XYZ file of C-alpha atoms in Angstrom:
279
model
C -2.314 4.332 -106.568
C -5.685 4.233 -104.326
C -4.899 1.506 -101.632
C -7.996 -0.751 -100.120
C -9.042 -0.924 -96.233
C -8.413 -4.712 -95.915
C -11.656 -4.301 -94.160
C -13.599 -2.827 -96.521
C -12.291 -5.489 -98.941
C -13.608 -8.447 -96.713
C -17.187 -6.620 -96.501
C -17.447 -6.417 -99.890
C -16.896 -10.227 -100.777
C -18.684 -11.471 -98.199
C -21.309 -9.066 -99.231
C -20.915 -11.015 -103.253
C -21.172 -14.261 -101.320
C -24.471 -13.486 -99.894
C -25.553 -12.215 -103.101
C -24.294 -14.910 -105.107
C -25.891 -17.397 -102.434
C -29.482 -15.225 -102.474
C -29.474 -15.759 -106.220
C -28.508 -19.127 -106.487
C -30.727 -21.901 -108.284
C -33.153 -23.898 -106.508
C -32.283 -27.601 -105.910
C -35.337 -28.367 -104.278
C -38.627 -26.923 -103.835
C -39.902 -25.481 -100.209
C -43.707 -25.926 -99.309
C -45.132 -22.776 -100.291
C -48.883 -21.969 -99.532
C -51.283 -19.973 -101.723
C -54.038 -17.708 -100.346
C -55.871 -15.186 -102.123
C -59.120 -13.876 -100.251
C -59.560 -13.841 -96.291
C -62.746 -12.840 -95.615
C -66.553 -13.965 -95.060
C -68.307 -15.021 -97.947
C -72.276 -16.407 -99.497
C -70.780 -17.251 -103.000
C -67.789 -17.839 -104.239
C -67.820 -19.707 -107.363
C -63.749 -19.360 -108.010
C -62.860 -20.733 -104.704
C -60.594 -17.730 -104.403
C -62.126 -16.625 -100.848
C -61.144 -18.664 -97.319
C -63.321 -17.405 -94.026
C -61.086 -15.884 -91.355
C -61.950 -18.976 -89.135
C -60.683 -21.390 -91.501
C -57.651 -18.896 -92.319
C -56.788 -19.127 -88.748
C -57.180 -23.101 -88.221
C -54.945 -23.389 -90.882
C -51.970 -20.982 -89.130
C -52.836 -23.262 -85.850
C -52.628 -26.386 -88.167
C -48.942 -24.542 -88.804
C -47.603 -24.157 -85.402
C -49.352 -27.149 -84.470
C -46.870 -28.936 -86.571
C -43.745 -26.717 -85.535
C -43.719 -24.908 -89.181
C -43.585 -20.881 -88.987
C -45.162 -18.990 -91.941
C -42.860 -16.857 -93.220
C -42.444 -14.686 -96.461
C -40.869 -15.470 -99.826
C -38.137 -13.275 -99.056
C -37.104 -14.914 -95.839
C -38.062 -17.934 -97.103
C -35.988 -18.041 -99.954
C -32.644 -16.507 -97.594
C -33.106 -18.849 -95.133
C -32.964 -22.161 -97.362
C -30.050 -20.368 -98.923
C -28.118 -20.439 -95.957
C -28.931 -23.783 -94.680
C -31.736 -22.312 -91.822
C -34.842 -23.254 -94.032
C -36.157 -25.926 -91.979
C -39.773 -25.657 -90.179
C -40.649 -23.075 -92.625
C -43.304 -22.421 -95.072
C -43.877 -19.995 -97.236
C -47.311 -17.825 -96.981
C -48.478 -16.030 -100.342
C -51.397 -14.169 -101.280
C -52.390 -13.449 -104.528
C -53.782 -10.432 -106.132
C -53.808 -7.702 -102.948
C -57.237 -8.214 -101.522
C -57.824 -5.451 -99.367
C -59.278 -8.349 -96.925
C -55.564 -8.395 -95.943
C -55.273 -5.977 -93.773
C -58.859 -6.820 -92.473
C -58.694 -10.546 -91.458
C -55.472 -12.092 -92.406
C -52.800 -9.513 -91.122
C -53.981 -9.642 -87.507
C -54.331 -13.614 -87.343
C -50.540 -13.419 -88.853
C -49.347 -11.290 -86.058
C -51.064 -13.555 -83.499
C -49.065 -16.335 -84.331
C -45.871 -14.264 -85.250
C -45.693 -15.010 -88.795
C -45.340 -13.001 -91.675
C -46.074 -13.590 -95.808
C -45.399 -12.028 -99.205
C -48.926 -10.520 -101.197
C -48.933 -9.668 -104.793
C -50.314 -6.453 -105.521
C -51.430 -5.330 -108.620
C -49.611 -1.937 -109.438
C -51.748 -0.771 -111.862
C -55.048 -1.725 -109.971
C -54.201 -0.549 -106.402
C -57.766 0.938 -104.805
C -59.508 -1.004 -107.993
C -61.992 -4.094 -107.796
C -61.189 -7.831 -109.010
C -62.393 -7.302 -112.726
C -60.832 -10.249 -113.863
C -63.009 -12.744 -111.537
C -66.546 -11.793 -113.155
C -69.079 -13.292 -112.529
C -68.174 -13.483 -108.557
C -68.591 -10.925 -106.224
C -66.849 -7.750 -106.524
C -63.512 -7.533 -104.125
C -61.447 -4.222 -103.230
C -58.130 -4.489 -103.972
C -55.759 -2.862 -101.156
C -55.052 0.849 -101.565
C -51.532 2.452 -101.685
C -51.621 3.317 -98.258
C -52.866 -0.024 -97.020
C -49.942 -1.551 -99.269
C -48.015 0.738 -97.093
C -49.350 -0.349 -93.836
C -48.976 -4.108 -94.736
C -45.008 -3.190 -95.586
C -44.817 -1.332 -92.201
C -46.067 -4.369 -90.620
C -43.898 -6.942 -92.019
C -45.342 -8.022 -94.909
C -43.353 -8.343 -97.874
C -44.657 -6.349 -100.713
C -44.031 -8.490 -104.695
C -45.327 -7.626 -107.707
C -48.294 -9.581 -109.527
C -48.071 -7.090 -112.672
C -49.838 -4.687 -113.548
C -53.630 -5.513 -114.072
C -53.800 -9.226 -114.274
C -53.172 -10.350 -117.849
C -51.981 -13.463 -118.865
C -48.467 -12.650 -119.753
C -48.224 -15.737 -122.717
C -50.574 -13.193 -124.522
C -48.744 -9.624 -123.814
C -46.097 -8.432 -126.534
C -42.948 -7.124 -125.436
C -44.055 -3.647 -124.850
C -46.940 -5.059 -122.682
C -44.564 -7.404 -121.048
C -42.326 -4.693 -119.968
C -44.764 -2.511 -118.301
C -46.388 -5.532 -116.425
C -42.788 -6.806 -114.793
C -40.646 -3.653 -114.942
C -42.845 -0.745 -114.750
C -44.882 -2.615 -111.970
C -42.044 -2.818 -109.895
C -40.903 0.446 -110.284
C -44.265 1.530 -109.063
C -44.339 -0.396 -105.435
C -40.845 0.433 -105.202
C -41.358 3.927 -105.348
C -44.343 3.387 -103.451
C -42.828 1.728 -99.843
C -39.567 2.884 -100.481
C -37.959 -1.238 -100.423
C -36.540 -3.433 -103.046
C -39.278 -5.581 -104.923
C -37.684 -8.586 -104.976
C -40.792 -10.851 -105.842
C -43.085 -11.601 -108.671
C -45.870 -14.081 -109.390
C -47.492 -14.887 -112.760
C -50.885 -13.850 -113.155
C -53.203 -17.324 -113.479
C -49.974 -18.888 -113.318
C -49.452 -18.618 -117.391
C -45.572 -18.801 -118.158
C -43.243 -19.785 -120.652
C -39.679 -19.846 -121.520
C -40.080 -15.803 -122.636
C -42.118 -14.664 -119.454
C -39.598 -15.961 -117.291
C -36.804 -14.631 -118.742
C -38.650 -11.167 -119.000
C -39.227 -10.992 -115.012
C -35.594 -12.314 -114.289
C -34.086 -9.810 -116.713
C -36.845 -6.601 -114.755
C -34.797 -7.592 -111.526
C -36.965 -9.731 -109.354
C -34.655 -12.364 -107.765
C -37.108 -15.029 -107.454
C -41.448 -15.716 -108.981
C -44.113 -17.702 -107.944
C -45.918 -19.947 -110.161
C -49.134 -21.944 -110.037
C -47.614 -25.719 -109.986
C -44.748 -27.516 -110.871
C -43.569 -27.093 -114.190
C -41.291 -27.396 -116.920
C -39.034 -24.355 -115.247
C -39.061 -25.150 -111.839
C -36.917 -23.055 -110.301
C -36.098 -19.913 -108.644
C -38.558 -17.910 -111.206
C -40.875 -20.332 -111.140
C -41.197 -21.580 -107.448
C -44.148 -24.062 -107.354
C -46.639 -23.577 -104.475
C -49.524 -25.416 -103.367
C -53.020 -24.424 -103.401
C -55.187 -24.338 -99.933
C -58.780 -23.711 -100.210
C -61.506 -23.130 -97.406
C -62.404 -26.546 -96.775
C -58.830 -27.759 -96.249
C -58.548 -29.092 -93.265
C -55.551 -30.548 -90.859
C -55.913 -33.995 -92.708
C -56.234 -32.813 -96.149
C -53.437 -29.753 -95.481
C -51.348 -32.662 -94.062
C -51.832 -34.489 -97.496
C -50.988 -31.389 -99.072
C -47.236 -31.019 -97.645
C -46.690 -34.725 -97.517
C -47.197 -34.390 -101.457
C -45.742 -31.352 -101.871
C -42.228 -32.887 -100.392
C -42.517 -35.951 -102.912
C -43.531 -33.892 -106.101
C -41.222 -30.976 -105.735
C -39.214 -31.326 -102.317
C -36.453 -33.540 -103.717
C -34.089 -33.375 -106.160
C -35.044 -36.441 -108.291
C -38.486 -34.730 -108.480
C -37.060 -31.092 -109.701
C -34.654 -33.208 -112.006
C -37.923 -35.030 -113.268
C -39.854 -31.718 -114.220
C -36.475 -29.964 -116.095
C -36.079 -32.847 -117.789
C -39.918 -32.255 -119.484
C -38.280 -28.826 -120.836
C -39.590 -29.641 -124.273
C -43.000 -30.385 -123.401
C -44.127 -26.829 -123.885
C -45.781 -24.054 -122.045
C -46.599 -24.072 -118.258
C -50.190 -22.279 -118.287
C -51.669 -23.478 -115.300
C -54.844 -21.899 -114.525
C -55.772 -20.268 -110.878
C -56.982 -16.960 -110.059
């Protein structure tokens, strides 16, 4: 009879712990911040687009308050194992390739680090979605590379920006499981991430991306499934400044920080659809 290296034994339950911990349900909600677009800008009638001056009063506005930007990934570990305080999870949305241009080396100044959603199926492509505004690049496969090299964490927002509520299951596959296959294969690291394009969800969405393997999604805000595939985050525009960013967290902890808030949106299960609208 094979015999087990006591050893061996120990690694591989505390090793199910972590996992089990990692995986575990959400009691309450951390402040997570939504970006999209870093970059200069004449128009922008979406308000998808934040100038790399505001960008980087906002990251001051962060360590100014002793919170560290971090990504969903570490995020979402560190609340798991008690170490989540002072910090804040930094998202952006649809892999601009502005990323690498303005927002990356502000990030490194101040020694955080965030989570973008890249398209799979649009990576070197243009916003197509966001007509009539300006055309944006999307990043490239090597710049999704370079970001991963340099800390970021690579998630998945799909495949070319559909609202999933309309996709049938064939469609639904290929924009949460063949999407991740894609990056994976593509930086060579676990996807663990996904967030829903314009923030449309319901019931069947979310259980399509937690059965494709992510272990946690962002949506738009709270909802109906609050929870670990449907992590509420709050928007910041370009004119959000320390006072109104300070009013953003302050209602970010009473809406979704606490449990009797969470406990309030599950209990509005049966009030139908979360299809929140941002870009």
């Amino acid at each position: 009879m094979a015999t087990t290296d006591p050893g061996e034994g120990a690694d591989m339950t505390a090793s199910t712990s972590e996992g089990s911990a990692k995986s575990a349900e959400l009691a309450t909600m951390p402040l997570v911040l939504m970006y999209h677009s870093v970059s200069p800008y004449d128009e922008d009638p979406y308000q998808v687009t934040m100038t790399p001056e505001r960008f980087e009063r906002q990251m001051r506005w962060l360590r100014g308050r002793g919170l560290r930007g971090v990504s969903m990934a570490e995020l979402l570990s560190a609340k798991a194992e008690g170490r989540g305080r002072g910090l804040v999870g930094l998202t952006f949305d649809d892999g601009y390739q502005d990323l690498v241009t303005y927002a990356m080396p502000v990030l490194q100044r101040y020694g955080f680090t965030a989570t973008v959603f890249v398209l799979a199926g649009r990576l070197g492509g243009q916003d197509v979605w966001n007509r009539p505004s300006p055309v944006k690049a999307l990043l490239t496969a090597d710049q999704v590379c370079q970001a991963a090299q340099s800390g970021i964490e690579i998630a998945s927002h799909g495949l070319d920006h559909v609202s999933l509520l309309e996709a049938d299951d064939k469609r639904l596959s290929a924009e949460t499981v063949r999407s991740r296959a894609i990056l994976q294969e593509l930086i060579g690291q676990q996807i663990r991430g996904f967030a829903y394009p314009y923030g449309h969800m319901d019931a069947r969405v979310v259980n399509a991306v937690r059965a494709a393997g992510y272990d946690y999604a962002c949506a738009g805000g709270p909802s109906a499934a609050i929870g670990r595939h449907a992590v509420p985050r709050t928007c910041v525009l370009d004119r959000d400044s320390s006072w109104r960013l300070d009013a953003k967290r302050i209602r970010s902890g009473l809406t979704v920080g606490n449990r009797i808030a969470v406990r309030r949106h599950r209990g509005n299960a049966g009030s139908g659809s979360s299809q929140l609208k941002y870009l």
